[in-house]
Amino acid sequence: MESLHPRVRLLWIAQEALAAIALGVGLAAVDRWLVDVPTVALGVVVALGFVLGVAYAVRRYGVWRFEIESDALYLERGVVTFVETAVPFVRVQHVDTQFGPVERVFGLSSVVVYTAGSRNADVRIPGLTPERAERIQDTLRQLATESDATDAV
Amino acid sequence: MNRLHPLSAAAYALQYGFLWLSVASILTLLLGGIFDAIESAWVSLAAPVGLVAGAAYGIAYYYRFEYGITPDTFDVASGVLARRSREIPYERIQNVDVRQGVFQRLLGLAVVSIETAGGGSTEAALNFVSESEATRLQHQIRTRTAEVKDRRRGRGRPDASAADERSPATDEASSDAETERTSAATDPDEPAPDDDGPTAEPDSTDGTTTSDSDPVSDGRDRVAGPDSRGPRREQLFALEARELLLYSFTSFRPAAAAALLGLFFFATDLAIDLLVSAARPFGGPANLGEGSPTSYGILTVVSVVNGVVTAYVLSVVYTFAAYYDFRLGRAGGDFVYERGLLQRYSGSIPVEKVQSVTVTANPLQRLIGYAGLWVETAGYGPESDSGGSQSAVPLADQGRVHRFTETLTGVESPRFRSPPTTALRRYLARYAIVAALVVAAAFAVAQFTPLERWYLAAVVFVAVPPAAYLKYVNLGYYVGEGHLVVRRGFWKRKTTVIPYYRIQTVSTRRTVFQRRLGLASLVVDTASSRSFFWTSPTIYDVDLKDARDVHGTGRKRLQTALRERARADDSGLTIDFT
Amino acid sequence: MEALHPRIRLFWIAKGAIGAIALGVVLAAVDQWVTDVPTAAIAAVVLLGLGLGIAYAVQLYRVWQYEVQSDALYLERGVLTFVETSVPFVRVQHVDTQFGPIERALGLSSVVVYTAGSRNADVRIPGLTPDRARDLQDTLRKLAVESEADDGV
């Protein structure tokens, strides 16, 4: 089983920090226009949100595993709900690698696997180095093409 | 390339005319409000201009909309300013539906929709074609698909002799295709209605599409008319009058309640007048402004009863009209169905595109021993109104439905396994929390209103054990040879049969609470197009070990089934994996 | 790897300009009905939007590349979020060529590829000459139909 790149923790922490700041701004707006919120409470909420976010990010990294098995892509993830998913290669419709602005800062990339299913229809592996993402995309595409010739739906 | 029925030009002209009229008026008013240079009075000028331009656009749209049947694909080219030309390979087609509203039936028109698994909405919608053209299209697509499949199978085994194909080992599906071909080949001998018949349409005379280099298919393209549905349409099921009535009376559609609420907001004054006058004989207030607390209470109770009864009646009427004269048949490699009293639906579903079948029954239907059967494909987009599945059998005797399911899927009678009793404990705790929330809400209400005795709400706790028990007993799963069967739900019990061959992904999920009890839920996803409310088949709250076992079995059997299928394909056999 | 037709930049700029003008109209509406907005500010915002649109269009053109590989269609695109997609031909459900009014004026066309995985996020290659689009559609359609035929596992 492979884990994600350790830097993904920083990425997630950055995202959580952004969320905490957004929460702080929301509370400040409430304070300004609706009811008084003591500044201390505001600070405490933001700090708490941030700490929880950091803990969540670290735990999430600890839990995240994936593996390219003989017949399927296998993933394990989830802090609150732990999910183990198997995506058979035959069922892969197409594969993306992508990185957004925040990911670019950290030099990370994600692979997104699309299936025709109704739920879990797109499976994302975050926190990969761009080269690794590229390799996974190539492997998955090859396996998807080789594993079956009849259509997947 | 073919055109739509000429009447659709009028329909599009009307539609776009009124659309552009309103857009032009609203835009003029809006911009007139913002910029001083634009006068709001220009509306009187903008509106007719919009109407005329829209009508012209509608007519142009008709002339620029073309569809055609080619040897490999079904093509649609559309758009006036923005153009789109689309090619749909036959083997990718999931459903072909024909819909006819009341007016369209009077005018002999129909709407044909073709669905593939790609894209969010209907891939090709032909508004409108003539009835005979709709039938011809359905038939053509069926023949062509069989042809392409045959060709592929032939090419896949260059070593195998053609005699193999006609060997006794050939199964039903390919022999169907065979007969379909021969019957189609003889078809040109019959008088083609669009050549000289009274039912001739201008759109199909020039049409007949396709490559002129292929004289056989060209000749076949001319075949139209009701008889081209093929002589061997085998009836599988017809909804009898008794079953239709039972189905109408025992099923309840939430949409009916929603429609009623919509009606209420649309005509609130009238609705309130009606409700007040309905409550008056029972001691309701003489009118809304004056009444005692008791009379208001009576008004509320009577109105709720009224609302429920009306919604129920609406639901019954709707179901009756929608499923009147329901028939399911099989033609070649397709299931075909028809239904509807005022608006007529008919559709075809390729047998090998069926993803899963689900038997549903609500408590009332279970009480009288009836159930319904639904077939699911990946064709419909999330926005389609059919909710992603088509009824194969709306309602029939349970035994009959089970037999039908078995012949349809080849699944053996399932021996269901139940989740461990720890799951029951989980539901007890869950519903106890819900009950506690109800009591808390009652307490909160008591704080702000003259109501006292909030603790009476604690009576809901009585419902907790039965609710948990009913949830628990309706859960079950069965790991069969070729299929996984999952049963869940009390209010609408759904038993889904999933062929391993159709599995898309398998997930084992464990929430924090489940991890404490050592339980897990297994989500088996298929390529369905179900709506948000009908979640993918899930085996809830089984032991983690069992969940992992089923997870592994599902994956393994998917691979085995794929290999078998490939082998069968190589040797010219087809196996119904549905 | 193939790049798009250079004229596609004009198309994207035109789209950006329409967006900027719409923004200007909204600001004018705010000025009229809600609060006073100085006309200079409106002009500045519209010009800024236009400038950003042009920069975005130029950069997007530089990034956009696609290739018809042996077994899959491969795309690279995205300014903020960079996405690489590979679509195995076996998985193609159907193929469109489309063009809107602006594209028609510029003599451009797009190819849209649908797979069962792309419910609403379809795979689109913009900025092709109509001939090239037609050609690509034919290739993809053929490959999609063919790839079922060679029954390799």
PDB file of C-alpha atoms in Angstrom, chain C:
ATOM      1  CA  MET C   1       1.128  17.097 -29.093  1.00  0.00           C
ATOM      2  CA  GLU C   2      -1.021  19.427 -31.130  1.00  0.00           C
ATOM      3  CA  ALA C   3      -1.866  22.988 -30.192  1.00  0.00           C
ATOM      4  CA  LEU C   4      -5.198  24.645 -30.902  1.00  0.00           C
ATOM      5  CA  HIS C   5      -5.773  27.037 -33.758  1.00  0.00           C
ATOM      6  CA  PRO C   6      -4.356  30.456 -32.797  1.00  0.00           C
ATOM      7  CA  ARG C   7      -7.682  32.147 -33.596  1.00  0.00           C
ATOM      8  CA  ILE C   8      -9.190  30.481 -30.538  1.00  0.00           C
ATOM      9  CA  ARG C   9      -7.570  33.274 -28.520  1.00  0.00           C
ATOM     10  CA  LEU C  10      -9.921  35.734 -30.235  1.00  0.00           C
ATOM     11  CA  PHE C  11     -12.858  33.537 -29.259  1.00  0.00           C
ATOM     12  CA  TRP C  12     -11.814  33.451 -25.621  1.00  0.00           C
ATOM     13  CA  ILE C  13     -11.142  37.179 -25.653  1.00  0.00           C
ATOM     14  CA  ALA C  14     -14.599  37.761 -27.116  1.00  0.00           C
ATOM     15  CA  LYS C  15     -16.091  35.642 -24.358  1.00  0.00           C
ATOM     16  CA  GLY C  16     -14.125  37.611 -21.778  1.00  0.00           C
ATOM     17  CA  ALA C  17     -15.316  40.867 -23.320  1.00  0.00           C
ATOM     18  CA  ILE C  18     -18.946  39.740 -23.123  1.00  0.00           C
ATOM     19  CA  GLY C  19     -18.390  38.855 -19.474  1.00  0.00           C
ATOM     20  CA  ALA C  20     -16.816  42.246 -18.800  1.00  0.00           C
ATOM     21  CA  ILE C  21     -19.704  44.052 -20.494  1.00  0.00           C
ATOM     22  CA  ALA C  22     -22.245  42.043 -18.488  1.00  0.00           C
ATOM     23  CA  LEU C  23     -20.365  43.033 -15.345  1.00  0.00           C
ATOM     24  CA  GLY C  24     -20.526  46.652 -16.461  1.00  0.00           C
ATOM     25  CA  VAL C  25     -24.306  46.405 -16.972  1.00  0.00           C
ATOM     26  CA  VAL C  26     -24.726  44.900 -13.497  1.00  0.00           C
ATOM     27  CA  LEU C  27     -22.642  47.690 -11.994  1.00  0.00           C
ATOM     28  CA  ALA C  28     -24.718  50.247 -13.905  1.00  0.00           C
ATOM     29  CA  ALA C  29     -27.842  48.624 -12.450  1.00  0.00           C
ATOM     30  CA  VAL C  30     -26.343  48.887  -8.955  1.00  0.00           C
ATOM     31  CA  ASP C  31     -25.553  52.542  -9.679  1.00  0.00           C
ATOM     32  CA  GLN C  32     -29.122  53.177 -10.780  1.00  0.00           C
ATOM     33  CA  TRP C  33     -31.003  51.358  -8.023  1.00  0.00           C
ATOM     34  CA  VAL C  34     -28.807  50.648  -5.004  1.00  0.00           C
ATOM     35  CA  THR C  35     -25.904  52.990  -4.379  1.00  0.00           C
ATOM     36  CA  ASP C  36     -23.973  55.487  -6.428  1.00  0.00           C
ATOM     37  CA  VAL C  37     -21.035  53.982  -8.284  1.00  0.00           C
ATOM     38  CA  PRO C  38     -18.727  56.482  -9.979  1.00  0.00           C
ATOM     39  CA  THR C  39     -18.718  56.031 -13.742  1.00  0.00           C
ATOM     40  CA  ALA C  40     -14.919  56.009 -13.706  1.00  0.00           C
ATOM     41  CA  ALA C  41     -14.967  53.036 -11.337  1.00  0.00           C
ATOM     42  CA  ILE C  42     -17.339  51.133 -13.629  1.00  0.00           C
ATOM     43  CA  ALA C  43     -15.090  51.826 -16.597  1.00  0.00           C
ATOM     44  CA  ALA C  44     -12.032  50.777 -14.604  1.00  0.00           C
ATOM     45  CA  VAL C  45     -13.661  47.490 -13.545  1.00  0.00           C
ATOM     46  CA  VAL C  46     -14.758  46.723 -17.097  1.00  0.00           C
ATOM     47  CA  LEU C  47     -11.298  47.502 -18.455  1.00  0.00           C
ATOM     48  CA  LEU C  48      -9.661  45.410 -15.745  1.00  0.00           C
ATOM     49  CA  GLY C  49     -12.003  42.506 -16.552  1.00  0.00           C
ATOM     50  CA  LEU C  50     -11.145  42.865 -20.214  1.00  0.00           C
ATOM     51  CA  GLY C  51      -7.404  42.920 -19.475  1.00  0.00           C
ATOM     52  CA  LEU C  52      -7.634  39.855 -17.270  1.00  0.00           C
ATOM     53  CA  GLY C  53      -9.709  38.127 -19.936  1.00  0.00           C
ATOM     54  CA  ILE C  54      -7.056  38.772 -22.558  1.00  0.00           C
ATOM     55  CA  ALA C  55      -4.245  37.566 -20.290  1.00  0.00           C
ATOM     56  CA  TYR C  56      -6.269  34.480 -19.431  1.00  0.00           C
ATOM     57  CA  ALA C  57      -6.994  33.745 -23.091  1.00  0.00           C
ATOM     58  CA  VAL C  58      -3.353  34.052 -24.082  1.00  0.00           C
ATOM     59  CA  GLN C  59      -2.166  31.857 -21.238  1.00  0.00           C
ATOM     60  CA  LEU C  60      -4.922  29.267 -21.844  1.00  0.00           C
ATOM     61  CA  TYR C  61      -3.895  29.031 -25.476  1.00  0.00           C
ATOM     62  CA  ARG C  62      -0.286  28.460 -24.476  1.00  0.00           C
ATOM     63  CA  VAL C  63      -1.258  25.655 -22.116  1.00  0.00           C
ATOM     64  CA  TRP C  64      -3.853  23.873 -24.257  1.00  0.00           C
ATOM     65  CA  GLN C  65      -2.559  20.777 -26.025  1.00  0.00           C
ATOM     66  CA  TYR C  66      -4.072  17.537 -27.210  1.00  0.00           C
ATOM     67  CA  GLU C  67      -2.988  14.348 -28.903  1.00  0.00           C
ATOM     68  CA  VAL C  68      -4.654  11.330 -30.459  1.00  0.00           C
ATOM     69  CA  GLN C  69      -2.579   8.511 -29.023  1.00  0.00           C
ATOM     70  CA  SER C  70      -2.640   4.853 -29.963  1.00  0.00           C
ATOM     71  CA  ASP C  71      -5.305   3.881 -27.451  1.00  0.00           C
ATOM     72  CA  ALA C  72      -6.590   7.115 -25.997  1.00  0.00           C
ATOM     73  CA  LEU C  73      -7.311  10.771 -26.539  1.00  0.00           C
ATOM     74  CA  TYR C  74      -5.068  12.910 -24.371  1.00  0.00           C
ATOM     75  CA  LEU C  75      -5.693  16.535 -23.368  1.00  0.00           C
ATOM     76  CA  GLU C  76      -3.814  19.114 -21.308  1.00  0.00           C
ATOM     77  CA  ARG C  77      -5.409  22.396 -20.322  1.00  0.00           C
ATOM     78  CA  GLY C  78      -6.187  24.859 -17.546  1.00  0.00           C
ATOM     79  CA  VAL C  79      -4.767  28.096 -16.287  1.00  0.00           C
ATOM     80  CA  LEU C  80      -5.715  28.038 -12.623  1.00  0.00           C
ATOM     81  CA  THR C  81      -6.386  24.326 -12.344  1.00  0.00           C
ATOM     82  CA  PHE C  82      -4.227  22.416 -14.764  1.00  0.00           C
ATOM     83  CA  VAL C  83      -5.933  19.236 -15.982  1.00  0.00           C
ATOM     84  CA  GLU C  84      -4.602  16.382 -18.082  1.00  0.00           C
ATOM     85  CA  THR C  85      -7.268  13.980 -19.289  1.00  0.00           C
ATOM     86  CA  SER C  86      -6.904  10.704 -21.081  1.00  0.00           C
ATOM     87  CA  VAL C  87      -9.961   9.095 -22.600  1.00  0.00           C
ATOM     88  CA  PRO C  88      -9.493   5.494 -23.813  1.00  0.00           C
ATOM     89  CA  PHE C  89     -11.268   5.076 -27.155  1.00  0.00           C
ATOM     90  CA  VAL C  90     -13.095   2.005 -25.876  1.00  0.00           C
ATOM     91  CA  ARG C  91     -14.931   4.228 -23.466  1.00  0.00           C
ATOM     92  CA  VAL C  92     -16.190   6.834 -25.902  1.00  0.00           C
ATOM     93  CA  GLN C  93     -19.969   6.852 -25.953  1.00  0.00           C
ATOM     94  CA  HIS C  94     -20.556   9.395 -28.661  1.00  0.00           C
ATOM     95  CA  VAL C  95     -18.844  12.332 -30.314  1.00  0.00           C
ATOM     96  CA  ASP C  96     -20.172  15.783 -31.263  1.00  0.00           C
ATOM     97  CA  THR C  97     -18.812  18.591 -33.323  1.00  0.00           C
ATOM     98  CA  GLN C  98     -20.266  21.921 -32.295  1.00  0.00           C
ATOM     99  CA  PHE C  99     -19.825  25.571 -32.922  1.00  0.00           C
ATOM    100  CA  GLY C 100     -21.535  28.643 -31.519  1.00  0.00           C
ATOM    101  CA  PRO C 101     -22.186  31.952 -33.277  1.00  0.00           C
ATOM    102  CA  ILE C 102     -18.832  33.474 -32.262  1.00  0.00           C
ATOM    103  CA  GLU C 103     -16.934  30.364 -33.232  1.00  0.00           C
ATOM    104  CA  ARG C 104     -18.716  30.333 -36.574  1.00  0.00           C
ATOM    105  CA  ALA C 105     -17.714  33.931 -37.215  1.00  0.00           C
ATOM    106  CA  LEU C 106     -14.120  32.978 -36.469  1.00  0.00           C
ATOM    107  CA  GLY C 107     -14.308  29.844 -38.594  1.00  0.00           C
ATOM    108  CA  LEU C 108     -13.710  27.516 -35.669  1.00  0.00           C
ATOM    109  CA  SER C 109     -15.364  24.383 -34.380  1.00  0.00           C
ATOM    110  CA  SER C 110     -15.170  22.119 -31.303  1.00  0.00           C
ATOM    111  CA  VAL C 111     -15.210  18.374 -30.809  1.00  0.00           C
ATOM    112  CA  VAL C 112     -16.971  17.101 -27.692  1.00  0.00           C
ATOM    113  CA  VAL C 113     -16.364  13.563 -26.502  1.00  0.00           C
ATOM    114  CA  TYR C 114     -18.780  11.897 -24.106  1.00  0.00           C
ATOM    115  CA  THR C 115     -17.973   8.934 -21.913  1.00  0.00           C
ATOM    116  CA  ALA C 116     -20.254   7.291 -19.391  1.00  0.00           C
ATOM    117  CA  GLY C 117     -18.138   8.801 -16.643  1.00  0.00           C
ATOM    118  CA  SER C 118     -18.606  12.379 -17.727  1.00  0.00           C
ATOM    119  CA  ARG C 119     -22.177  13.014 -16.676  1.00  0.00           C
ATOM    120  CA  ASN C 120     -21.982  16.724 -17.162  1.00  0.00           C
ATOM    121  CA  ALA C 121     -18.262  17.468 -17.362  1.00  0.00           C
ATOM    122  CA  ASP C 122     -17.727  16.478 -20.947  1.00  0.00           C
ATOM    123  CA  VAL C 123     -14.377  16.413 -22.684  1.00  0.00           C
ATOM    124  CA  ARG C 124     -14.192  19.265 -25.174  1.00  0.00           C
ATOM    125  CA  ILE C 125     -11.520  20.266 -27.652  1.00  0.00           C
ATOM    126  CA  PRO C 126     -12.224  23.836 -28.794  1.00  0.00           C
ATOM    127  CA  GLY C 127     -10.465  25.829 -31.471  1.00  0.00           C
ATOM    128  CA  LEU C 128     -10.264  23.444 -34.399  1.00  0.00           C
ATOM    129  CA  THR C 129     -10.833  24.287 -38.004  1.00  0.00           C
ATOM    130  CA  PRO C 130     -14.134  22.760 -39.170  1.00  0.00           C
ATOM    131  CA  ASP C 131     -12.223  20.305 -41.362  1.00  0.00           C
ATOM    132  CA  ARG C 132      -9.982  19.228 -38.552  1.00  0.00           C
ATOM    133  CA  ALA C 133     -13.000  18.868 -36.232  1.00  0.00           C
ATOM    134  CA  ARG C 134     -14.835  16.738 -38.755  1.00  0.00           C
ATOM    135  CA  ASP C 135     -11.710  14.675 -39.235  1.00  0.00           C
ATOM    136  CA  LEU C 136     -11.194  14.187 -35.524  1.00  0.00           C
ATOM    137  CA  GLN C 137     -14.824  13.224 -35.047  1.00  0.00           C
ATOM    138  CA  ASP C 138     -14.487  10.612 -37.779  1.00  0.00           C
ATOM    139  CA  THR C 139     -11.290   9.233 -36.280  1.00  0.00           C
ATOM    140  CA  LEU C 140     -12.744   9.044 -32.805  1.00  0.00           C
ATOM    141  CA  ARG C 141     -15.962   7.491 -34.011  1.00  0.00           C
ATOM    142  CA  LYS C 142     -14.089   4.913 -36.005  1.00  0.00           C
ATOM    143  CA  LEU C 143     -11.733   4.113 -33.170  1.00  0.00           C
ATOM    144  CA  ALA C 144     -14.661   3.854 -30.769  1.00  0.00           C
ATOM    145  CA  VAL C 145     -16.521   1.477 -33.066  1.00  0.00           C
ATOM    146  CA  GLU C 146     -13.401  -0.464 -34.047  1.00  0.00           C
ATOM    147  CA  SER C 147     -11.870  -0.878 -30.640  1.00  0.00           C
ATOM    148  CA  GLU C 148     -14.742  -3.129 -29.727  1.00  0.00           C
ATOM    149  CA  ALA C 149     -14.010  -5.251 -32.735  1.00  0.00           C
ATOM    150  CA  ASP C 150     -10.505  -6.381 -31.941  1.00  0.00           C
ATOM    151  CA  ASP C 151     -11.463  -8.542 -29.096  1.00  0.00           C
ATOM    152  CA  GLY C 152      -8.172  -8.460 -27.247  1.00  0.00           C
ATOM    153  CA  VAL C 153      -7.964  -9.302 -23.584  1.00  0.00           C
TER     154      VAL C 153
END
